[in-house]
Coordinates of C-alpha atoms and ligand atoms in Angstrom, one line a residue:
M1 CA 9.1 90.3 165.2
T2 CA 5.7 90.8 163.6
K3 CA 6.1 92.7 160.5
L4 CA 3.6 95.5 159.7
R5 CA 2.3 95.3 156.3
H6 CA 0.4 98.2 154.4
N7 CA -0.4 96.3 151.2
W8 CA -3.2 94.0 151.9
Q9 CA -5.3 92.8 149.0
R10 CA -9.1 92.1 149.6
D11 CA -8.6 88.5 148.5
E12 CA -5.9 87.8 151.1
I13 CA -8.2 89.2 153.7
L14 CA -11.4 87.3 152.7
A15 CA -9.1 84.2 152.7
L16 CA -8.4 84.9 156.5
L17 CA -11.9 85.4 157.2
E18 CA -13.1 82.3 155.5
Q19 CA -10.7 80.1 157.4
P20 CA -12.0 77.3 159.8
F21 CA -13.0 79.3 163.0
N22 CA -10.4 77.5 165.0
D23 CA -7.6 78.0 162.7
L24 CA -8.3 81.8 162.5
L25 CA -8.7 82.3 166.3
F26 CA -5.3 80.3 166.9
Q27 CA -3.5 82.5 164.3
A28 CA -4.9 85.7 165.8
H29 CA -4.3 84.8 169.4
T30 CA -0.8 83.8 168.5
I31 CA -0.1 87.2 167.0
H32 CA -1.9 88.9 170.1
R33 CA 0.3 87.1 172.5
E34 CA 3.4 88.2 170.5
N35 CA 2.6 91.8 170.9
F36 CA 0.4 92.3 174.0
D37 CA -0.2 90.7 177.5
P38 CA -3.1 88.5 176.6
N39 CA -4.8 89.2 180.1
A40 CA -4.8 93.0 180.1
V41 CA -7.6 95.2 178.9
Q42 CA -7.5 99.0 178.6
V43 CA -10.8 100.8 179.5
S44 CA -11.9 104.3 178.2
S45 CA -15.2 106.0 179.2
L46 CA -17.2 108.1 176.8
L47 CA -19.2 111.3 177.3
S48 CA -21.4 113.1 174.8
I49 CA -20.4 116.8 175.3
K50 CA -22.7 118.0 172.5
T51 CA -25.8 115.8 171.9
G52 CA -28.1 115.5 168.7
A53 CA -29.3 117.7 165.9
C54 CA -26.2 116.7 163.8
P55 CA -26.4 117.8 160.2
E56 CA -25.1 114.6 159.0
D57 CA -27.3 111.7 157.8
C58 CA -25.4 108.7 159.1
G59 CA -28.0 106.0 158.8
Y60 CA -27.1 104.3 162.1
C61 CA -27.0 107.3 164.4
P62 CA -29.4 108.6 166.7
Q63 CA -28.0 112.0 166.8
S64 CA -28.7 112.7 163.1
A65 CA -31.3 115.6 162.7
H66 CA -32.4 113.7 159.6
H67 CA -33.9 110.8 161.6
H68 CA -36.8 111.0 164.1
T69 CA -35.5 109.4 167.3
D70 CA -36.6 110.1 171.0
L71 CA -33.2 111.5 171.7
E72 CA -32.9 114.8 173.7
R73 CA -30.6 117.4 172.2
E74 CA -28.2 119.1 174.4
R75 CA -26.0 122.0 173.8
L76 CA -22.3 121.9 174.5
L77 CA -21.8 120.8 178.3
P78 CA -20.4 123.3 180.8
I79 CA -16.8 122.3 181.6
E80 CA -17.5 121.6 185.3
E81 CA -20.0 118.9 184.1
V82 CA -17.1 117.4 181.9
I83 CA -14.6 117.4 184.8
K84 CA -17.2 115.9 187.3
N85 CA -17.7 113.0 184.7
A86 CA -14.3 112.5 183.9
Q87 CA -13.3 112.4 187.4
A88 CA -16.2 109.8 188.1
A89 CA -14.7 107.5 185.0
K90 CA -11.2 107.8 186.6
D91 CA -12.5 106.7 190.0
K92 CA -14.1 103.8 188.3
G93 CA -10.7 102.7 186.6
A94 CA -10.9 104.3 183.3
T95 CA -7.4 105.4 182.1
R96 CA -8.8 107.5 178.9
F97 CA -11.8 109.9 178.8
C98 CA -13.3 110.2 175.2
M99 CA -15.5 113.2 174.6
G100 CA -17.9 113.0 171.4
A101 CA -19.7 115.9 169.9
A102 CA -22.6 115.7 167.4
W103 CA -21.0 118.0 164.7
R104 CA -20.1 117.8 161.1
N105 CA -17.1 119.7 161.9
P106 CA -16.2 121.9 165.0
T107 CA -16.0 125.7 164.5
D108 CA -12.8 127.5 165.8
K109 CA -14.9 128.7 168.7
N110 CA -15.9 125.2 169.4
L111 CA -12.3 124.1 169.2
E112 CA -11.4 126.6 171.8
Q113 CA -13.9 125.2 174.2
V114 CA -13.0 121.5 173.4
A115 CA -9.3 122.7 174.4
E116 CA -10.0 123.8 177.5
M117 CA -11.9 120.5 178.2
I118 CA -8.8 118.4 177.2
G119 CA -6.7 120.5 179.6
A120 CA -8.9 119.8 182.4
V121 CA -9.1 116.1 181.8
K122 CA -5.3 115.8 181.4
N123 CA -5.0 117.6 184.6
L124 CA -6.8 114.6 186.4
G125 CA -4.1 112.5 184.9
M126 CA -6.2 110.9 182.2
E127 CA -5.6 110.3 178.6
T128 CA -7.8 112.2 176.4
C129 CA -9.8 111.5 173.2
V130 CA -12.1 113.5 171.3
T131 CA -14.4 112.7 168.3
L132 CA -15.9 116.1 166.7
G133 CA -16.2 115.2 163.0
M134 CA -14.1 116.7 160.3
L135 CA -10.9 118.5 160.9
T136 CA -8.7 120.8 158.9
Q137 CA -4.9 120.5 159.4
T138 CA -4.9 123.7 161.5
Q139 CA -7.7 122.5 163.7
A140 CA -5.7 119.2 164.3
Q141 CA -2.7 121.1 165.0
S142 CA -4.6 123.3 167.6
L143 CA -5.8 120.1 169.4
K144 CA -2.3 118.7 169.5
S145 CA -1.3 122.0 171.2
A146 CA -4.0 121.6 173.7
G147 CA -2.5 118.3 174.6
L148 CA -4.9 115.8 172.8
D149 CA -3.7 112.4 172.9
Y150 CA -6.1 110.4 170.5
Y151 CA -8.7 111.6 167.8
N152 CA -11.5 109.1 166.8
H153 CA -12.8 109.3 163.4
N154 CA -14.2 106.2 161.8
L155 CA -14.3 105.0 158.2
D156 CA -17.4 103.0 159.3
T157 CA -17.3 100.5 156.3
S158 CA -15.9 99.6 152.9
P159 CA -15.8 102.4 150.3
E160 CA -18.6 100.5 148.2
F161 CA -21.2 100.1 151.1
Y162 CA -20.3 103.7 152.4
G163 CA -22.9 105.3 150.1
N164 CA -25.7 103.1 151.5
V165 CA -25.1 104.4 154.9
I166 CA -24.1 108.2 154.6
T167 CA -24.5 110.6 151.9
T168 CA -23.6 114.1 153.5
R169 CA -19.7 113.4 153.7
T170 CA -17.5 111.3 151.5
Y171 CA -15.1 108.3 152.3
T172 CA -12.2 110.8 151.1
D173 CA -13.3 113.5 153.5
R174 CA -12.9 110.9 156.1
L175 CA -9.5 109.7 155.0
E176 CA -8.3 113.5 154.8
T177 CA -9.4 114.1 158.4
L178 CA -7.4 111.2 159.2
A179 CA -4.4 112.3 157.4
H180 CA -4.6 115.7 159.3
V181 CA -4.8 113.9 162.7
R182 CA -1.9 111.7 161.7
D183 CA 0.3 114.6 160.4
A184 CA -0.4 116.7 163.7
N185 CA 1.3 113.7 165.6
I186 CA -1.9 112.9 167.5
S187 CA -2.4 109.2 168.0
V188 CA -5.2 107.9 165.5
C189 CA -8.5 106.1 166.7
A190 CA -10.2 104.8 163.5
G191 CA -12.5 101.7 163.0
G192 CA -15.9 101.0 161.8
I193 CA -19.4 99.4 162.6
L194 CA -20.4 95.9 161.7
G195 CA -23.9 94.5 161.2
M196 CA -25.3 97.5 159.0
G197 CA -26.2 94.8 156.3
E198 CA -22.8 94.9 154.8
S199 CA -21.4 91.6 153.0
R200 CA -18.2 89.9 154.2
S201 CA -16.5 91.6 151.5
D202 CA -17.4 94.9 152.6
R203 CA -16.1 93.9 156.2
A204 CA -12.8 92.8 154.6
G205 CA -12.9 96.1 152.6
L206 CA -13.1 98.1 155.8
L207 CA -10.3 96.2 157.6
Q208 CA -8.3 96.7 154.2
Q209 CA -8.5 100.3 154.3
L210 CA -7.6 100.8 157.8
A211 CA -4.5 98.3 157.4
N212 CA -3.4 99.9 154.4
L213 CA -3.4 103.5 155.8
P214 CA 0.3 104.9 155.7
R215 CA 0.5 104.0 159.6
H216 CA -2.0 101.5 161.4
P217 CA -4.3 103.4 163.8
E218 CA -3.1 103.1 167.3
S219 CA -6.8 102.3 168.2
V220 CA -9.2 100.3 166.2
P221 CA -13.0 100.5 167.3
I222 CA -15.0 97.7 166.0
N223 CA -18.6 98.6 166.8
N224 CA -21.5 96.3 166.4
L225 CA -24.4 98.3 165.2
V226 CA -26.7 99.4 168.1
Q227 CA -30.1 99.6 166.3
V228 CA -32.2 102.6 167.4
E229 CA -35.7 103.2 166.6
G230 CA -36.1 105.9 164.2
T231 CA -32.8 105.5 162.4
P232 CA -33.0 104.0 158.9
L233 CA -30.7 101.0 159.9
N234 CA -33.2 100.0 162.8
G235 CA -34.6 96.5 161.8
T236 CA -31.3 95.6 159.8
E237 CA -30.8 91.8 160.0
K238 CA -28.3 91.1 163.0
L239 CA -24.7 90.0 162.4
D240 CA -24.0 86.4 163.3
P241 CA -21.9 86.8 166.4
L242 CA -19.3 84.4 165.3
E243 CA -18.8 86.7 162.0
F244 CA -18.3 89.5 164.6
V245 CA -15.5 87.5 166.3
R246 CA -13.9 86.5 163.1
S247 CA -13.7 90.2 162.0
I248 CA -12.0 91.0 165.4
A249 CA -9.6 88.2 164.7
V250 CA -8.8 89.5 161.2
A251 CA -8.3 93.2 162.6
R252 CA -5.9 91.7 165.0
I253 CA -4.0 89.7 162.3
L254 CA -3.9 92.9 160.0
M255 CA -2.9 95.4 162.7
P256 CA -0.9 93.3 165.1
K257 CA 0.3 96.2 167.3
S258 CA -2.8 98.3 167.4
M259 CA -5.1 98.3 170.2
V260 CA -8.4 96.7 169.1
R261 CA -11.5 98.0 170.8
L262 CA -14.6 96.1 171.4
S263 CA -16.7 98.9 171.3
A264 CA -20.6 99.7 170.7
G265 CA -22.9 96.8 171.0
R266 CA -21.7 95.0 174.1
A267 CA -24.9 95.4 176.0
E268 CA -26.4 92.9 173.7
M269 CA -23.3 90.4 173.5
T270 CA -23.2 87.4 175.8
D271 CA -20.3 87.1 178.0
E272 CA -19.1 84.2 175.9
M273 CA -18.9 86.3 172.9
Q274 CA -16.9 88.9 174.6
A275 CA -14.7 86.3 175.9
L276 CA -14.0 85.1 172.4
C277 CA -13.4 88.8 171.3
F278 CA -10.8 89.0 173.9
F279 CA -9.1 85.8 172.7
A280 CA -9.3 86.8 169.3
G281 CA -7.3 89.9 170.0
A282 CA -9.6 92.6 171.5
N283 CA -7.7 94.4 174.2
S284 CA -9.7 97.4 175.0
I285 CA -13.5 98.4 175.5
F286 CA -15.5 101.4 176.5
Y287 CA -16.4 101.1 180.1
G288 CA -19.2 102.8 182.0
E289 CA -23.1 102.6 181.7
K290 CA -23.5 104.8 178.8
L291 CA -21.6 104.9 175.4
L292 CA -22.6 108.4 173.8
T293 CA -26.5 108.1 173.9
T294 CA -27.1 104.4 174.1
D295 CA -26.5 101.9 176.7
N296 CA -23.3 99.9 177.6
P297 CA -23.2 97.0 180.1
E298 CA -23.3 98.0 183.9
T299 CA -19.7 98.5 185.2
D300 CA -20.5 95.8 188.1
H301 CA -21.3 93.2 185.2
D302 CA -18.0 94.3 183.4
R303 CA -15.9 93.9 186.7
Q304 CA -17.3 90.4 187.2
L305 CA -16.6 89.2 183.5
F306 CA -13.0 90.5 183.9
N307 CA -12.8 88.7 187.1
S308 CA -14.1 85.5 185.8
L309 CA -11.9 85.7 182.8
G310 CA -8.8 86.7 184.8
I311 CA -8.5 89.9 182.8
N312 CA -6.6 92.9 184.3
Q313 CA -7.7 96.4 183.8
E314 CA -4.8 98.3 182.5
T315 CA -4.1 101.0 185.2
D316 CA -0.6 102.2 184.1
T317 CA -0.6 103.8 180.5
T318 CA 3.1 104.3 180.6
A319 CA 3.4 100.4 180.5
R320 CA 1.6 100.3 177.1
K321 CA 3.8 103.2 176.0
A322 CA 6.9 101.5 176.9
S323 CA 5.9 98.3 175.0
A324 CA 5.5 100.1 171.9
P325 CA 6.5 98.3 168.6
G326 CA 9.9 96.6 169.0
S327 CA 10.4 96.9 172.6
R328 CA 8.5 93.8 173.9
P329 CA 10.4 90.6 174.0
L330 CA 8.6 87.7 172.3
P331 CA 7.6 84.9 174.5
T332 CA 9.2 81.5 173.9
S333 CA 6.1 79.4 173.8
L334 CA 2.6 79.5 174.1
Ligands
SAM401 N1 -19.9 113.3 165.0 C1 -18.6 112.7 165.2 C2 -18.4 111.8 163.8 O1 -19.3 111.1 163.3 O2 -17.2 111.6 163.4 C3 -18.4 112.1 166.4 C4 -19.3 111.1 167.1 S1 -19.9 109.8 166.3 C5 -21.3 109.4 167.2 C6 -18.8 108.6 166.5 C7 -18.8 107.2 165.9 O3 -19.9 106.5 166.6 C8 -19.4 107.0 164.4 O4 -18.4 107.3 163.5 C9 -19.8 105.5 164.3 O5 -19.0 104.8 164.0 C10 -20.1 105.3 165.9 N2 -21.5 105.0 166.0 C11 -22.5 106.0 166.0 N3 -24.0 105.5 166.3 C12 -23.7 104.0 166.3 C13 -24.5 103.1 166.6 N4 -25.9 103.2 166.6 N5 -24.1 101.7 166.6 C14 -22.6 101.7 166.5 N6 -21.8 102.6 166.4 C15 -22.3 103.9 166.2
DTB402 C1 -16.6 104.4 168.5 O1 -16.1 103.9 167.5 N1 -17.6 104.0 169.1 C2 -18.1 105.1 170.3 C3 -16.7 105.9 170.0 N2 -16.1 105.7 168.7 C4 -17.1 107.4 170.0 C5 -19.4 105.7 169.9 C6 -20.4 104.6 169.9 C7 -21.8 105.3 169.8 C8 -22.9 104.3 170.0 C9 -24.2 105.0 169.7 C10 -24.5 105.9 170.8 O2 -24.3 105.7 172.1 O3 -25.0 107.1 170.4
SF4_403 FE1 -23.4 113.2 163.4 FE2 -21.4 111.7 164.0 FE3 -24.0 110.8 164.1 FE4 -23.0 111.0 161.9 S1 -22.2 109.6 163.5 S2 -25.0 111.7 162.5 S3 -21.7 112.8 162.1 S4 -23.0 112.5 165.3

């Protein structure tokens, strides 16, 4: 049985990242197979329910009011619009619907409105996820009461690099929100962004923070920076694709039972790079032609990619739940 660790040292993680590529991928893929069906990928669809005019200054984000992008701001969407989008995502095969809002934190009034949306999406038979910024303990509990399955809140990068990217909220603020989500018994979705000009040690630092949380996040989104004109990080030197794959592999090794999500940036990735990410342990994606405000691959393209790789889109979320830690027999051989 794969043993879960929460005491990873930075040097150990760097040593994993620095291995010869084939050794790293073999190790990650072996662990992946011990814990998951290697040919199954879960798909979630995203919807921005409140867009732009965000008071935070995240250097990567087109929705920050601090930057001058072409993005059109939009108030909180009416619930009918949300239901229509969720139904369309379900019809295309998504099993989870993730709603994102450009808030520093929701007000209690905001939360009531989002709670209604969560109820409506659950009624369609989908899992729900929201990402609304910072939460208090009480707010996390009311989202739980509304039936929320997952809350997404990213650490984004290492503690040392963080100040180069965001100044309006601290790393500790983020850890506190994650603790509130965990304490409210909501599944945690937490990851970060690569390709923001960080060093390999920063990538190790992000993964170290995630893996050393008291419990591993159930879902770990690894985003490749989508560069948007008008944001401070536009023009950053692109990350070597193989370094991105290495990071996915190390996320799989450190958090063997977590779903690793190949997240933003797929529209600019080759099929071959995505195939390597799936081999390295990624087993979920965002599906649908838009992320929150930027482009994602066409669904037809994703379908073809899955076909050519023999990947099955997860259709039954109960199977994943039934294979939670401990209950899946180990395969006898590769
Ligand atoms: N406002 C909320 C917050 O920041 O917690 C929720 C929405 S925010 C857009 C969700 C996540 O999307 C961010 O934490 C960040 O990791 C990711 N993200 C935003 N812009 C991105 C970009 N240009 N490229 C890659 N990831 C991005
Ligand atoms: C996450 O880690 N990535 C998603 C989701 N969580 C909410 C968002 C990616 C956003 C990319 C930029 C945009 O489309 O605005
Ligand atoms: Fe606001 Fe979230 Fe964008 Fe930061 S990432 S500017 S908090 S919407």
